[in-house]
Coordinates of C-alpha atoms and ligand atoms in Angstrom, one line a residue:
X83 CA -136.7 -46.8 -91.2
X84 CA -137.5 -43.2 -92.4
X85 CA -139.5 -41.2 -90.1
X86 CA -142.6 -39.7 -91.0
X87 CA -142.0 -36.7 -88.1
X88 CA -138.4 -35.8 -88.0
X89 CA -139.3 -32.1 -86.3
X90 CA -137.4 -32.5 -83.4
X91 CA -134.2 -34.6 -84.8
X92 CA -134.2 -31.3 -87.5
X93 CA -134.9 -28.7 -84.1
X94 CA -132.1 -30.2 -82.4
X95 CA -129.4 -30.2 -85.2
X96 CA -130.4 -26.5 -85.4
X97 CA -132.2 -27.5 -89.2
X98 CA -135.0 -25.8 -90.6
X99 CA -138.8 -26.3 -89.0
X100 CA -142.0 -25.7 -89.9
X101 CA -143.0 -25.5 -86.3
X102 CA -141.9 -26.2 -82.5
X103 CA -141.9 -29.8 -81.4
X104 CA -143.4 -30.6 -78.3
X105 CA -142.9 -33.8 -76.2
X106 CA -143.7 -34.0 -72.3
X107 CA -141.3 -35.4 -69.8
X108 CA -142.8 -39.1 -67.8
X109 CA -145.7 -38.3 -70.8
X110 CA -145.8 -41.8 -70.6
X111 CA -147.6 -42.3 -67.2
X112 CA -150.2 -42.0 -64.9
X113 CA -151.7 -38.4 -66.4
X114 CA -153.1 -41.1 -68.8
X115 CA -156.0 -43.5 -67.7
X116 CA -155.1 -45.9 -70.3
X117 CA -151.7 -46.0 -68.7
X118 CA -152.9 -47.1 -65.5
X119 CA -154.8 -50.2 -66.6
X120 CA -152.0 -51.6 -68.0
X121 CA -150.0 -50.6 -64.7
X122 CA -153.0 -52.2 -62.6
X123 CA -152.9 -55.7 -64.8
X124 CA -149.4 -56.0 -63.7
X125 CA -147.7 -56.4 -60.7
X126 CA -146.9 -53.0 -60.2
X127 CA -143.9 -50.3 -61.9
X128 CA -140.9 -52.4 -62.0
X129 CA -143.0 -55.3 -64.0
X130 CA -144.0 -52.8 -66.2
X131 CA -140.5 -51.4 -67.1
X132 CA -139.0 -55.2 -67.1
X133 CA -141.7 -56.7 -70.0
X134 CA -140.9 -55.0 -72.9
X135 CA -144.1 -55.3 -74.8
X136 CA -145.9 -53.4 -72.1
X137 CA -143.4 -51.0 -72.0
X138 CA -143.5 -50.4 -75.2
X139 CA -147.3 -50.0 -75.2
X140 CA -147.4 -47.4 -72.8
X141 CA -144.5 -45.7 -74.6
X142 CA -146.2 -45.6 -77.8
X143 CA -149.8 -44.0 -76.1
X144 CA -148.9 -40.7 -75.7
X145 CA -148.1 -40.8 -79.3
X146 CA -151.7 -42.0 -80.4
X147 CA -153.6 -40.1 -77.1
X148 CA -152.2 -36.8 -77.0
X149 CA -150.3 -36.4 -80.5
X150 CA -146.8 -35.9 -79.2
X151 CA -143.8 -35.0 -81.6
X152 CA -141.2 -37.9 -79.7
X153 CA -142.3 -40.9 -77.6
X154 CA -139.9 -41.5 -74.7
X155 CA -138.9 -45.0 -74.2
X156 CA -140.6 -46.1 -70.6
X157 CA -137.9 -47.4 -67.9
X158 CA -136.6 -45.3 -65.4
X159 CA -133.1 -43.9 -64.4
X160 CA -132.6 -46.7 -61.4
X161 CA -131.9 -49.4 -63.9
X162 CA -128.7 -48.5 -64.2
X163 CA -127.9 -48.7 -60.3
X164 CA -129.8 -52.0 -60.0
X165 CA -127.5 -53.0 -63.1
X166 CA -124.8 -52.7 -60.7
X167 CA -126.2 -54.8 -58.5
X168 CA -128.1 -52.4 -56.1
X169 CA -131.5 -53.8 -56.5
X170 CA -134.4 -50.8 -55.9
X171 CA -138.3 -51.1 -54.7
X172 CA -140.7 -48.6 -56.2
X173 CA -143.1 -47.9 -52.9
X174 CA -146.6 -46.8 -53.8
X175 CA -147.3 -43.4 -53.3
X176 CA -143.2 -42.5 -51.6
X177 CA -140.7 -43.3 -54.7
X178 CA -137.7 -45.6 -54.9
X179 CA -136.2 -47.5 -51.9
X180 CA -132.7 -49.4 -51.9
X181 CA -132.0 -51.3 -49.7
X182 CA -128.1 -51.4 -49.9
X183 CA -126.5 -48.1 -50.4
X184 CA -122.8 -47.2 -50.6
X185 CA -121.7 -45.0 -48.3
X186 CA -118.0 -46.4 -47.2
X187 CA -115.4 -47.9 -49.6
X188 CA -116.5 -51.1 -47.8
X189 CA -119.7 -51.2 -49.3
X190 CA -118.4 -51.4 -53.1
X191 CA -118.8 -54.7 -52.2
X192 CA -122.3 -54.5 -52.9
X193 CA -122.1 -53.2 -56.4
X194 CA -120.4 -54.3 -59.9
X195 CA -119.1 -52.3 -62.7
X196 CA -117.8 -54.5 -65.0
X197 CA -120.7 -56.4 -66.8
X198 CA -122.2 -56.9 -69.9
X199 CA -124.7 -54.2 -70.2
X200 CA -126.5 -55.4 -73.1
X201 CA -127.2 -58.2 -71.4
X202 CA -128.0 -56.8 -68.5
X203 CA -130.5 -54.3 -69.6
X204 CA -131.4 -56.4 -72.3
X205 CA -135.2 -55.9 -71.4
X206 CA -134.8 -52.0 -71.9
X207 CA -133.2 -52.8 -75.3
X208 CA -136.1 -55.1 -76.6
X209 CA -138.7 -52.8 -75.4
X210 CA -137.1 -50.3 -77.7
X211 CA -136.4 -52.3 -80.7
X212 CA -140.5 -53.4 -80.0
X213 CA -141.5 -49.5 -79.8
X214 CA -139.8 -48.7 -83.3
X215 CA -141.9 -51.5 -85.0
X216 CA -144.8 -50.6 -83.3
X217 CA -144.7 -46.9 -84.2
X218 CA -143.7 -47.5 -87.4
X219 CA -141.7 -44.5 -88.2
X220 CA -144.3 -42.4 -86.9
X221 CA -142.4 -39.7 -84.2
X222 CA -138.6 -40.3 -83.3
X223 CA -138.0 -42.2 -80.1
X224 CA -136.3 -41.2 -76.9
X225 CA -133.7 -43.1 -74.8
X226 CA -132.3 -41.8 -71.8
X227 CA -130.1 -42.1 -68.5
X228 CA -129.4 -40.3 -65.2
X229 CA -126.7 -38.1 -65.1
X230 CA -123.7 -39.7 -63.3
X231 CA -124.1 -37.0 -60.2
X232 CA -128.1 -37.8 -60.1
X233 CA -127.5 -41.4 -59.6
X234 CA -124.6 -41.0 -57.7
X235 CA -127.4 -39.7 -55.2
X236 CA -129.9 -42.4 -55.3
X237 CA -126.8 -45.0 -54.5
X238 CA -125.5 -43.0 -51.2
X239 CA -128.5 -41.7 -50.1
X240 CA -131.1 -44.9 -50.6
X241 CA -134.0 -42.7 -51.7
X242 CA -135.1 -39.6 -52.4
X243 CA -134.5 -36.5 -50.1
X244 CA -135.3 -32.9 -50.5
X245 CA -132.0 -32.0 -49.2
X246 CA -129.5 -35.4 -50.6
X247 CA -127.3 -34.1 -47.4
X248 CA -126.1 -37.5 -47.0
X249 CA -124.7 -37.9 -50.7
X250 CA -123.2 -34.5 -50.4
X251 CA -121.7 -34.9 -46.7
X252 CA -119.7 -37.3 -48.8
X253 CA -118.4 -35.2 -51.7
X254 CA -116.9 -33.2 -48.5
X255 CA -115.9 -36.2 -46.4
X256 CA -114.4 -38.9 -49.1
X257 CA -114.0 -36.8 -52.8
X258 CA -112.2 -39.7 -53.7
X259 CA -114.9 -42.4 -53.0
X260 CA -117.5 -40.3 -54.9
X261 CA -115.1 -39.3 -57.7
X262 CA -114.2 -43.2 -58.2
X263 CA -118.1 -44.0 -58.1
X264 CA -118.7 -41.1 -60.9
X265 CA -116.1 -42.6 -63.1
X266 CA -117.8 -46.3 -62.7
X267 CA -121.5 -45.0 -63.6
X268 CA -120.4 -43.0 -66.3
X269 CA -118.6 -45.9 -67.7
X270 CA -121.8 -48.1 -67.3
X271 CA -123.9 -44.8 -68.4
X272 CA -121.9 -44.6 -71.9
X273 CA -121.9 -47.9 -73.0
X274 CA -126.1 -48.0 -71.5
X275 CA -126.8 -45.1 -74.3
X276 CA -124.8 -46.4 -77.2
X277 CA -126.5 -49.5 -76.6
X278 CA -130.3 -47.5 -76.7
X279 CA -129.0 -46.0 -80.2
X280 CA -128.0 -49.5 -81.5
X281 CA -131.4 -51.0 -80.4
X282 CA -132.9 -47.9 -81.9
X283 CA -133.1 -45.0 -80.3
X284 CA -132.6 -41.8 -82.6
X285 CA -132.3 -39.1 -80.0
X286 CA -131.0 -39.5 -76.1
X287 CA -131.6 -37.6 -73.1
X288 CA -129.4 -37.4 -69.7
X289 CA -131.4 -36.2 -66.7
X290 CA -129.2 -34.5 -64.3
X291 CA -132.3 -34.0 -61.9
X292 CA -130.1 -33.3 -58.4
X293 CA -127.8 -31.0 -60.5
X294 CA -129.5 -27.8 -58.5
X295 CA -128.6 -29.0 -55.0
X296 CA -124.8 -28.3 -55.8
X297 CA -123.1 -24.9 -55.6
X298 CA -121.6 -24.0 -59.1
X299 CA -118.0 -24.8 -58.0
X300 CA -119.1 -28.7 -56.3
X301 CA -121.4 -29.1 -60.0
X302 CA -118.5 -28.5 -62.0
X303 CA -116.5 -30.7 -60.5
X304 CA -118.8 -33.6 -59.6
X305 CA -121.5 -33.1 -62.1
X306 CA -120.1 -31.5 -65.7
X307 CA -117.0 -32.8 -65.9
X308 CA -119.0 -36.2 -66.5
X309 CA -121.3 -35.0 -68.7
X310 CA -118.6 -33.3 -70.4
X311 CA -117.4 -37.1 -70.8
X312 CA -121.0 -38.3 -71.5
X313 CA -120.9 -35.4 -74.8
X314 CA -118.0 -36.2 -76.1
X315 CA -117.8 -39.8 -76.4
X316 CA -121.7 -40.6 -77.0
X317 CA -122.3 -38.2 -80.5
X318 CA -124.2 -40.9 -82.8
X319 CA -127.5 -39.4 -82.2
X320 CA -128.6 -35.8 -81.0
X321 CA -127.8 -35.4 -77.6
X322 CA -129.8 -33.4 -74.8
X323 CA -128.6 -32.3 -71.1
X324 CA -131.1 -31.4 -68.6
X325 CA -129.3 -29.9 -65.3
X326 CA -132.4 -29.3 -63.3
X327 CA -131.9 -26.2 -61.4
X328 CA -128.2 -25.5 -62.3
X329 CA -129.0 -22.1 -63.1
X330 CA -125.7 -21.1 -62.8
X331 CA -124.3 -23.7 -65.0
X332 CA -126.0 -23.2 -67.7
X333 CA -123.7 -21.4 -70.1
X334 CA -121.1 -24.1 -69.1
X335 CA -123.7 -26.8 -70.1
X336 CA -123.9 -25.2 -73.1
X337 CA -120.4 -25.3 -74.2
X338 CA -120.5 -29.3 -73.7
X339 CA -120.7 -31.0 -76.7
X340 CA -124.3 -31.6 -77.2
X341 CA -127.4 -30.1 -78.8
X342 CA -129.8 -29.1 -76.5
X343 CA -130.1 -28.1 -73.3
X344 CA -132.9 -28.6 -71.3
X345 CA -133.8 -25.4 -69.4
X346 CA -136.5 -25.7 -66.5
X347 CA -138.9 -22.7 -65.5
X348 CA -137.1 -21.0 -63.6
X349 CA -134.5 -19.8 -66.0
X350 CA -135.3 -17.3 -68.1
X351 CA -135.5 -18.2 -72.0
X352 CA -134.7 -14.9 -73.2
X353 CA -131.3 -14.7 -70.7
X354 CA -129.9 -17.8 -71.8
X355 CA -130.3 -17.4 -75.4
X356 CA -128.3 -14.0 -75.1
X357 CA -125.7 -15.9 -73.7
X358 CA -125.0 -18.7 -75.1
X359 CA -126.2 -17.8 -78.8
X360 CA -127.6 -20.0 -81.2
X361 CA -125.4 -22.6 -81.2
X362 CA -127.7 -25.0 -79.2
X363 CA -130.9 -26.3 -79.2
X364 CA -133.1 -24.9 -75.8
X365 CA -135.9 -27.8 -74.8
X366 CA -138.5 -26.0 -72.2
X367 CA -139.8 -24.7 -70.2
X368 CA -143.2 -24.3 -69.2
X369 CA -144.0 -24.9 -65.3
X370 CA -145.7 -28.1 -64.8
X371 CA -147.8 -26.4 -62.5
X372 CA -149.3 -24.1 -65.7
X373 CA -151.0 -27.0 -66.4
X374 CA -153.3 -26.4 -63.5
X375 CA -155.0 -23.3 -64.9
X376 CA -157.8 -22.9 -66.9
X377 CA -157.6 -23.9 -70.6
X378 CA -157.9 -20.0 -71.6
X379 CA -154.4 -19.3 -69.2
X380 CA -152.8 -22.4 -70.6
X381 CA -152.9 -21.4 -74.3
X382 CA -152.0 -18.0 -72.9
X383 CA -149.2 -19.1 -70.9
X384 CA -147.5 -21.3 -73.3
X385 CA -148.2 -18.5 -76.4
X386 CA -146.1 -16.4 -73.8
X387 CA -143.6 -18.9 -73.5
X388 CA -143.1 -19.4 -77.4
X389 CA -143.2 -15.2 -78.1
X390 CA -139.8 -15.7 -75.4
X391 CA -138.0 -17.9 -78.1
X392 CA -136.2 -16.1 -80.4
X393 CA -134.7 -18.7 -83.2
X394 CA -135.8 -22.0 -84.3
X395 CA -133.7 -23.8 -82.1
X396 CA -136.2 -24.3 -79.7
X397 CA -137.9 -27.9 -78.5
X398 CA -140.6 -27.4 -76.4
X399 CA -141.7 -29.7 -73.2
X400 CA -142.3 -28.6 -69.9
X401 CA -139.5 -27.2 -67.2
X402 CA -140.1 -30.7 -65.3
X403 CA -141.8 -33.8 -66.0
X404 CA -145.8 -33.6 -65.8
X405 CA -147.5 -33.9 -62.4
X406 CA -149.6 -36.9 -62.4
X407 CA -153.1 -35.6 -61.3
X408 CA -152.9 -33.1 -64.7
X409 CA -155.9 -33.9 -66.7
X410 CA -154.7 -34.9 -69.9
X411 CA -157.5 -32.4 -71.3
X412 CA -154.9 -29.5 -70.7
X413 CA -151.9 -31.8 -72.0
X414 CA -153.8 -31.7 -75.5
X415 CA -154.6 -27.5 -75.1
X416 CA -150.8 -27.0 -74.1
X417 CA -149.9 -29.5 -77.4
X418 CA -152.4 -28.1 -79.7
X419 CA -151.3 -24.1 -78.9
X420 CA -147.7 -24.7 -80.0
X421 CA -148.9 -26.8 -83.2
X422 CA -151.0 -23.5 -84.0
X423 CA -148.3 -21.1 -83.5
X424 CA -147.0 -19.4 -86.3
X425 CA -143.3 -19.8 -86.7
X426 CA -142.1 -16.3 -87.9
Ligands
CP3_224 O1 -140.7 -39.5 -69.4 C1 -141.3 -40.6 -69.6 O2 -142.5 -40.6 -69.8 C2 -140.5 -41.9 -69.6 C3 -140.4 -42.5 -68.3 C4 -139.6 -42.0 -67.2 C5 -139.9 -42.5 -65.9 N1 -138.9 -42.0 -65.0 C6 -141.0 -43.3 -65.5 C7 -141.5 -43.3 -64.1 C8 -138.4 -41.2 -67.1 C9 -137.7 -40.4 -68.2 C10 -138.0 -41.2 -65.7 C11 -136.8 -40.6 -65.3 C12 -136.5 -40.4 -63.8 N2 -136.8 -41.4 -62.8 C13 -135.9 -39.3 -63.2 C14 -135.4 -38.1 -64.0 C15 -136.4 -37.2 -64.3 C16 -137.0 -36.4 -63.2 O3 -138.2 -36.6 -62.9 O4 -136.2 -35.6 -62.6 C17 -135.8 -39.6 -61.8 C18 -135.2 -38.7 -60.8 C19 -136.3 -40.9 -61.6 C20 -136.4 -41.6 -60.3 C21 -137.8 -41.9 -59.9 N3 -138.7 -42.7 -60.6 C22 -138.5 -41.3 -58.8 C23 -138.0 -40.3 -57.9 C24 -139.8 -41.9 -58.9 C25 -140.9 -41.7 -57.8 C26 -141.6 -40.4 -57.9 C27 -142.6 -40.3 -59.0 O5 -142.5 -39.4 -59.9 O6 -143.5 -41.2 -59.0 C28 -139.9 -42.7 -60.0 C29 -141.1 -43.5 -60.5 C30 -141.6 -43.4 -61.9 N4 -140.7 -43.3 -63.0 C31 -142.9 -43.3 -62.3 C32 -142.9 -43.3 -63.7 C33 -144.0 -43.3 -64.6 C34 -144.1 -43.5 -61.4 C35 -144.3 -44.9 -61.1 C36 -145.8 -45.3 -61.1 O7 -146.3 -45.6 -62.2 O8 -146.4 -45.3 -60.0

């Protein structure tokens, strides 16, 4: 299938653009009305990520409602876990619940490594393969996983925390345990995002969203050295790493073999590009929370944002995924500004 938009396959090979692309992260979501009367004719999140034709109708609506440059395939990291065999609730209003963790080497008992997981996520698969037909070439599409260290969390700790004290009293307590785990998921994680690029995907994402809660020793020992893996063995499709808050990492994400690296807002733009060159693709890295001001600041904050990039290898998003209560108003104002700027 040729692609009518190509812009942000050509921004992350580090190809020539006529201007930025811009995508949002969870674009596909509840900032959108229409999003949430498909939710509310289901049963709730988990039915909409398990029938592929819905979630490939909310995947394509940011696409058609707010003129995006990528859609993002809808699911969500904790498919992976639950493909394991560590089954997850998503509680209204608090976020994901499991009820089994694994804390002990006992509890392996509860999950499963070895599976088919084609057949397993088949559903994720089918809604992707439905997406492509449905956008028809339109904007490249997104697939994704957790980072091995991110889900490592949510399976030791149960749900989220602000501190994941429980997941890291184990890297302390039993390295082996959680080095044994790692090497499982990113097993599972591999073959998950070659299987997303055979159903269809033309572009993948790894969210490392816990990578900030290490010190820069602990990340690059429990959290790169798997992505490192992740790089090198998954390179059929242009690859991005998001370390959220793994300031210190950055440069060292950057020599991983991928193409972009997602920055968040509180790195600076112009730092990172003076170290790590123009060999990689930034995506970034606007503060969700800009999104808040007035449609006169937003323009001005993301013009301000662009005037900090200094190459072409730029993708542009927001430093984290988009807070829910943002009108989508000030989504289109933050799109429209970077499809106005001038590249020089
Ligand atoms: O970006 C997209 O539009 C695609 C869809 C997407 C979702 N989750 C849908 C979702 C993606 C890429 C994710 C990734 C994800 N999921 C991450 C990594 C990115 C990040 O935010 O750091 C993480 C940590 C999760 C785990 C997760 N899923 C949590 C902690 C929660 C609850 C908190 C919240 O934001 O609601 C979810 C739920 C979730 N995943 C929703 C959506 C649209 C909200 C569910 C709803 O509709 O009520």
């Amino acid at each position: 299938m040729n692609l009518k938009n190509d812009l942000i396959l050509r921004a992350a090979r580090g190809e020539n653009i006529e201007r930025y692309p811009v995508w949002l992260m969870r674009q596909a979501g509840r900032i959108l009305p229409e999003y949430r009367t498909v939710r509310a004719s289901l049963s709730g999140f988990k039915e909409l990520v398990e029938t592929p034709e819905k979630a490939a109708e909310v995947t394509v609506q940011p696409v058609d409602l707010l003129g995006v440059d990528a859609a993002i395939i809808f699911s969500d990291i904790l498919v992976v876990p639950e493909a394991m065999g560590l089954e997850y609730q998503m509680v209204e209003s608090k976020g994901p619940y499991f009820e089994k963790t694994i804390k002990t080497e006992d509890d392996l008992k509860y999950a499963e490594f070895n599976f088919d997981v084609e057949d397993r996520l088949s559903y994720v698969l089918e809604a992707i393969r439905i997406t492509n037909k449905e956008l028809n070439g339109r904007v490249p599409l997104i697939g994704f996983a957790g980072a091995p260290w991110t889900i490592l969390c949510y399976m030791i700790e149960g749900q989220g925390s602000k501190t994941f004290s429980k997941a890291r009293k184990i890297l302390y307590q039993n390295p082996t345990l959680a080095h044994d785990l790692l090497n499982r998921i990113t097993e599972v994680t591999i073959q998950y995002l070659k299987a997303q690029v055979k159903a269809g995907a033309h572009m993948l994402q790894v969210f490392d969203s816990w990578a900030g809660i290490l010190g820069t020793e602990q990340y690059a020992e429990f959290g790169l050295k798997y992505l490192d893996r992740i790089a090198r063995e998954v390179n059929e499709v242009p690859l991005t790493l998001f370390s959220k808050g793994a300031f210190t990492s950055v440069e060292a994400i950057a020599r991983l073999d991928c193409n972009t690296v997602g920055v968040d807002w509180n790195m600076d733009i112009a730092t990172i590009r003076k170290n790590i060159g123009e060999t990689r693709t930034l995506q970034g890295n606007l503060d969700p929370c800009a999104l808040y001001a007035s449609h006169a600041e937003v323009e001005r904050l993301t013009n301000n944002m662009l005037n900090s990039f200094s190459s072409k290898r730029h993708i542009v998003n927001l430093g984290h995924g988009v807070y829910p209560d943002i009108d989508p108003e000030k989504v289109r104002t933050f799109i429209q500004t970077v499809k106005n700027y001038e590249l020089k």
